[in-house]
GROMACS .gro file of C-alpha atoms in nm:
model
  227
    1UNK     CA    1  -5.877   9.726  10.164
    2UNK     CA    2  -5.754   9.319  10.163
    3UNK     CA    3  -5.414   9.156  10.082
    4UNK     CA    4  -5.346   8.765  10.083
    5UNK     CA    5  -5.142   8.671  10.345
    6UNK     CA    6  -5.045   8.272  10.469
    7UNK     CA    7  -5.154   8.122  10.739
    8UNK     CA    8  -5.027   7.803  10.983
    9UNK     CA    9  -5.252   7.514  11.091
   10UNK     CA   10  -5.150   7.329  11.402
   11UNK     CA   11  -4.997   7.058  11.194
   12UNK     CA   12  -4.755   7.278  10.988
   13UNK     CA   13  -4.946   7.308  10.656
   14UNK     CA   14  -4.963   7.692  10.534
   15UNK     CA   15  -5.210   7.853  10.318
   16UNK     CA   16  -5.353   8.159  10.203
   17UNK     CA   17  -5.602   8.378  10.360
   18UNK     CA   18  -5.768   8.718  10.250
   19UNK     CA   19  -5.790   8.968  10.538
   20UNK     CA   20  -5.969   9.286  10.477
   21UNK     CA   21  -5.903   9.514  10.786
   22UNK     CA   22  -6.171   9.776  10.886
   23UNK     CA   23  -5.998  10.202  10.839
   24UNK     CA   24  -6.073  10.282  11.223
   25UNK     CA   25  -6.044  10.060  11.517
   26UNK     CA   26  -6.198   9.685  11.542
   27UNK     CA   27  -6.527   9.596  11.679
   28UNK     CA   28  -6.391   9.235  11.636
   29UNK     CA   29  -6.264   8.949  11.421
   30UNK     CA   30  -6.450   8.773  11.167
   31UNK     CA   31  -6.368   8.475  10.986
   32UNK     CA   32  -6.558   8.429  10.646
   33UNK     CA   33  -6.577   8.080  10.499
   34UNK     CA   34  -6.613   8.039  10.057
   35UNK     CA   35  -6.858   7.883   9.875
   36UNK     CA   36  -6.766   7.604   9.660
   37UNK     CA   37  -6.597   7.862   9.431
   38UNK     CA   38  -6.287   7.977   9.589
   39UNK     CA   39  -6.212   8.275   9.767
   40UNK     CA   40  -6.305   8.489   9.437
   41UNK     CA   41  -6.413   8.835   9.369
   42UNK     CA   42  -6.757   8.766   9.550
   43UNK     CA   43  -6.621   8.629   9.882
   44UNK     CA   44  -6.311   8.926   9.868
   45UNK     CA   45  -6.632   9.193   9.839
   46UNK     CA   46  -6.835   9.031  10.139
   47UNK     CA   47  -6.511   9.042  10.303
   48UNK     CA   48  -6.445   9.393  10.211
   49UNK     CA   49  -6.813   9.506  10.316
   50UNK     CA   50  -6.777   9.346  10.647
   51UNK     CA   51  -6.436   9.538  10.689
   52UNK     CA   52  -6.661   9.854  10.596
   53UNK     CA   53  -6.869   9.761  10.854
   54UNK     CA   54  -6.595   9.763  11.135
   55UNK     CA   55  -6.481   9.411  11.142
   56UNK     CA   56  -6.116   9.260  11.127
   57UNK     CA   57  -6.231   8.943  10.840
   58UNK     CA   58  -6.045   8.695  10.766
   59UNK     CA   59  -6.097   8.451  10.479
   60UNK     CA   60  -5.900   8.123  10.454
   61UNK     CA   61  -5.889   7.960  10.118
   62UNK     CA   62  -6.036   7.575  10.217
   63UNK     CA   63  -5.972   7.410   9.894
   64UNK     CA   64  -5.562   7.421   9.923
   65UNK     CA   65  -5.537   7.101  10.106
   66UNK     CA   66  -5.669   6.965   9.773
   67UNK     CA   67  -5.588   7.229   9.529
   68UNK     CA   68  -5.435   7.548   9.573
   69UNK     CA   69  -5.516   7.894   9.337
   70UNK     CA   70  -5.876   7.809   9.310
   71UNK     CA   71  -6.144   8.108   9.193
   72UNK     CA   72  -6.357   7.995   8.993
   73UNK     CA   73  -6.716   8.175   8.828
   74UNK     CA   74  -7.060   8.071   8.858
   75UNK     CA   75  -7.110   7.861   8.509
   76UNK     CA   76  -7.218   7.489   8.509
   77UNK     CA   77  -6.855   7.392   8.424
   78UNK     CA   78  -6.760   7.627   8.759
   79UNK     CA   79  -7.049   7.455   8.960
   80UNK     CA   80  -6.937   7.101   8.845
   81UNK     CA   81  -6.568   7.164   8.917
   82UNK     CA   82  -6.649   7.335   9.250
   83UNK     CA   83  -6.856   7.008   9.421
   84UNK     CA   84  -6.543   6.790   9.282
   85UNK     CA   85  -6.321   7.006   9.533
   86UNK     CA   86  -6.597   6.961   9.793
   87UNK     CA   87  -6.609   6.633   9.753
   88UNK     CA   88  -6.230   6.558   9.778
   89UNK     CA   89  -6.188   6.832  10.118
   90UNK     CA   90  -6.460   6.650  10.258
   91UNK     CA   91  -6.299   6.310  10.191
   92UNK     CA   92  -5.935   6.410  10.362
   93UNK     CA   93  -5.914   6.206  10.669
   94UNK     CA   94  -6.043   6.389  11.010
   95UNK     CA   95  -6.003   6.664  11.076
   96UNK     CA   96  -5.962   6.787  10.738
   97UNK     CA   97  -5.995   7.101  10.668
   98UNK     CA   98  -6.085   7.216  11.028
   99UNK     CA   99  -5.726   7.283  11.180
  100UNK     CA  100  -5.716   7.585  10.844
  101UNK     CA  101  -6.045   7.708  10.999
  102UNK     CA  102  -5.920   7.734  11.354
  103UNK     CA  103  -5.575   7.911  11.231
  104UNK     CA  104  -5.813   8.152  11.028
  105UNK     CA  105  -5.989   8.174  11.443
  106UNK     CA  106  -5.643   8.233  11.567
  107UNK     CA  107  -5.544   8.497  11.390
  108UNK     CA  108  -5.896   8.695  11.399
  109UNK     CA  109  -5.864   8.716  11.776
  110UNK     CA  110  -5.617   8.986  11.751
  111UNK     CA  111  -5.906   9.227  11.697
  112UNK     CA  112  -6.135   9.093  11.978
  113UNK     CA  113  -6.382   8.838  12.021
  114UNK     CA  114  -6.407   8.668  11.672
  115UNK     CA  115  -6.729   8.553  11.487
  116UNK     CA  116  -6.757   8.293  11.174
  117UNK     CA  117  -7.001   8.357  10.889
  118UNK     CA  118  -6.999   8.137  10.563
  119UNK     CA  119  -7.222   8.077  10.270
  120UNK     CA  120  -7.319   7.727  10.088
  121UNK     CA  121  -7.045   7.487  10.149
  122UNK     CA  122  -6.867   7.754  10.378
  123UNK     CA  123  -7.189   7.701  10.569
  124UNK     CA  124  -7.166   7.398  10.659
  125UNK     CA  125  -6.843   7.407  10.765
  126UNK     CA  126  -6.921   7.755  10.999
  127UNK     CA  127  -7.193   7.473  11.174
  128UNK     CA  128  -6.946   7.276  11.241
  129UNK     CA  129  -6.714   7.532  11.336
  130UNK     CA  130  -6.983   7.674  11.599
  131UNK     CA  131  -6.984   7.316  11.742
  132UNK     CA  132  -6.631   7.249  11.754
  133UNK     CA  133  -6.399   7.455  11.690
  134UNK     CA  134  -6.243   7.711  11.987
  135UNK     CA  135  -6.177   8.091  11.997
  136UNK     CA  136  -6.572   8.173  11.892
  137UNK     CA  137  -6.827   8.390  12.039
  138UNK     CA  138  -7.070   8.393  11.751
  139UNK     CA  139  -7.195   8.186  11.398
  140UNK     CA  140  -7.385   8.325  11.089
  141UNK     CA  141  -7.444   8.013  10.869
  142UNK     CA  142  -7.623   8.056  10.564
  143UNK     CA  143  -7.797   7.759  10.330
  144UNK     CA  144  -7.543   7.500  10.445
  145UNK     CA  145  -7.561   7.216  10.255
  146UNK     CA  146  -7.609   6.899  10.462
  147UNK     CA  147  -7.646   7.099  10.772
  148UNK     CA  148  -7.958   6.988  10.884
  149UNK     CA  149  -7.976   6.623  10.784
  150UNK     CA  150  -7.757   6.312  10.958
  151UNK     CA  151  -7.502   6.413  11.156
  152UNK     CA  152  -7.459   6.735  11.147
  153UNK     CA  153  -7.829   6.792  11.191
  154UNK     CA  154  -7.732   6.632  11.574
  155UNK     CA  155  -7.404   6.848  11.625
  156UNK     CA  156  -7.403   7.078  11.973
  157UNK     CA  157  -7.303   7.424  11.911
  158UNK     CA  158  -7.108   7.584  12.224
  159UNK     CA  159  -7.168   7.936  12.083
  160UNK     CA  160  -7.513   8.146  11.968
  161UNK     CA  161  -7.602   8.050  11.594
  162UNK     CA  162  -7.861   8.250  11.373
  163UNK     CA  163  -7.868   8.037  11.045
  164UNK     CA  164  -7.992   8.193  10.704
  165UNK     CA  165  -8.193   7.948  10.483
  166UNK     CA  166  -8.392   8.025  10.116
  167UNK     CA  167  -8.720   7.876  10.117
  168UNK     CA  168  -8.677   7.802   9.746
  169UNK     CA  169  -8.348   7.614   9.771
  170UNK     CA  170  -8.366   7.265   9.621
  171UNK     CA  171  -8.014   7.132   9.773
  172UNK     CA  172  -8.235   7.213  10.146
  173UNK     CA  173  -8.520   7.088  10.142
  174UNK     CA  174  -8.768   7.257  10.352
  175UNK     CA  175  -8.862   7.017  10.579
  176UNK     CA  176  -8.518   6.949  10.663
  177UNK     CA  177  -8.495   7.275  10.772
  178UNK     CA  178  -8.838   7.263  10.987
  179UNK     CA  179  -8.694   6.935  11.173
  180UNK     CA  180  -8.328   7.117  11.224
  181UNK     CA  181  -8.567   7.393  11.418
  182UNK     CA  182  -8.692   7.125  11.664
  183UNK     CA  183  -8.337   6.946  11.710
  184UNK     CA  184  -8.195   7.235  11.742
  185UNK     CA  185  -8.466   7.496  11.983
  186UNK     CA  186  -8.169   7.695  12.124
  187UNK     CA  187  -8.034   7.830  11.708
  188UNK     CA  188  -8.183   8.101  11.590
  189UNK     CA  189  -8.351   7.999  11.238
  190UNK     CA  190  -8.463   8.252  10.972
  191UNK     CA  191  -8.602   8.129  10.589
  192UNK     CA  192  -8.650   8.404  10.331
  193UNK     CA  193  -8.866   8.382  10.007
  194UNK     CA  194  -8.533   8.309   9.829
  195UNK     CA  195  -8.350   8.031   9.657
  196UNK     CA  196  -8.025   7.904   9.721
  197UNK     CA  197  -7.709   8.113   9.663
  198UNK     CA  198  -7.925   8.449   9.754
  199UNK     CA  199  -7.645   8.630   9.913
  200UNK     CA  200  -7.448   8.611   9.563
  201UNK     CA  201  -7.476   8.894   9.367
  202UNK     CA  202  -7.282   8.734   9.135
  203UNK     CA  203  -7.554   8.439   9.135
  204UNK     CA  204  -7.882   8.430   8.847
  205UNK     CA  205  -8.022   8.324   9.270
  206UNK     CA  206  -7.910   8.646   9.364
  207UNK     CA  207  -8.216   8.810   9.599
  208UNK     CA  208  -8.189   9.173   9.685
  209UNK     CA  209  -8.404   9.200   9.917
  210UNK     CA  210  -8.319   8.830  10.105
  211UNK     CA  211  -7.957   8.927  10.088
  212UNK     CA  212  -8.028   9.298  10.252
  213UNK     CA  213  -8.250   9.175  10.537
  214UNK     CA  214  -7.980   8.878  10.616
  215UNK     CA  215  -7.685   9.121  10.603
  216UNK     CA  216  -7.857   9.357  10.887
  217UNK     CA  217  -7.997   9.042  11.093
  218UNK     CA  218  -7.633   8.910  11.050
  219UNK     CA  219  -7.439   9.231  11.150
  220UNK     CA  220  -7.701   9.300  11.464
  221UNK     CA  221  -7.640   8.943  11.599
  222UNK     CA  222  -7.255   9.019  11.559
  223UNK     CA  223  -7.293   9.349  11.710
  224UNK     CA  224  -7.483   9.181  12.024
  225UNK     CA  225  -7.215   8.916  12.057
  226UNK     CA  226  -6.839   9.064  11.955
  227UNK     CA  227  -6.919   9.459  11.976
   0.00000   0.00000   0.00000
């Protein structure tokens, strides 16, 4: 269902993307953002259900301003290796890895109006997207790391947002999440009896039933907003 094609940022730097394309006719464009593990065999199946589901996705690999070729597992050695790449994306001068994001945006219009989703580190960076980035009608965070503290927590976004958050995640803390609710009234905030990583199926966090009821909240909001 997906091939790896390359992609153009506004300042000339190219990188890959996975786009898994839908068998009958768009509802619309979706750009899926990685964890801190690559665009692997997880993120190319969440990409391939959404396709299943009707949607043009496209998934653009945010590590290869740093480090290109990255797929990593889910082992401590992974987990370590993964937050280094974080850490260096994070610390490219502005705006970093944001110009990739809005290519990823650019090229998901062709199918319609274009929603982001992205999990862990990929959601963070789909708040941010929601609150800066152009070309968006709809965002589907889940348990974005350092989303609701600081800055970010203050971010504006100029689109809907319905954020997914595990009430057992230690990286979120739960009050965190109760004060994002008040700063932010007009985002639509769920928590499930889950840790972090839930969607994962790949994940020893992996929740069933979390990931199920997130996945049909998710695909109803993008339904009400792209088609």
């Amino acid at each position: 269902m997906g091939q790896t094609i390359e992609l153009t940022s506004a300042d000339g730097f190219t990188f890959p993307a996975y786009v898994a394309q839908p068998s009958a006719k768009a509802k619309g464009g979706l750009v899926l953002l990685q964890e801190i593990f690559g665009v692997n065999s997880h993120i190319r199946a969440v990409a391939d259900g959404y396709a299943a589901d009707g949607y043009f996705v496209v998934a653009p690999a945010t590590f290869h301003r740093v480090k290109p070729g990255v797929e990593l597992g889910y082992t401590e050695a992974d987990m370590k290796a993964g937050m280094e790449l974080k850490a260096a994306v994070e610390g490219l001068p502005a705006p970093g890895v944001m110009p990739d994001i809005q290519a990823a945006i650019d090229h998901a219009a062709q199918a319609g109006k274009v929603g982001i989703v992205g999990y862990c580190w990929g959601g963070l960076l789909t708040w941010r997207a929601a609150c800066a980035l152009k070309g968006l009608a709809a965002a589907a965070p889940y348990y974005g790391g350092g989303m609701t503290v600081g800055e970010d927590a203050q971010r504006r976004p100029t689109v809907p947002v319905m954020v997914h958050f595990g009430a057992q995640d230690h990286w979120i803390p739960l009050e965190s999440v109760e004060a994002f609710k008040k700063a932010q009234p007009g985002v639509t905030v769920h928590v499930y009896d889950a840790n972090h990583g839930f969607n994962c199926d790949q994940r020893g966090s992996y929740n069933e039933a979390a990931a199920k009821l997130a996945r049909e909240r998710t695909l109803a909001f993008f339904a009400q907003h792209l088609g």
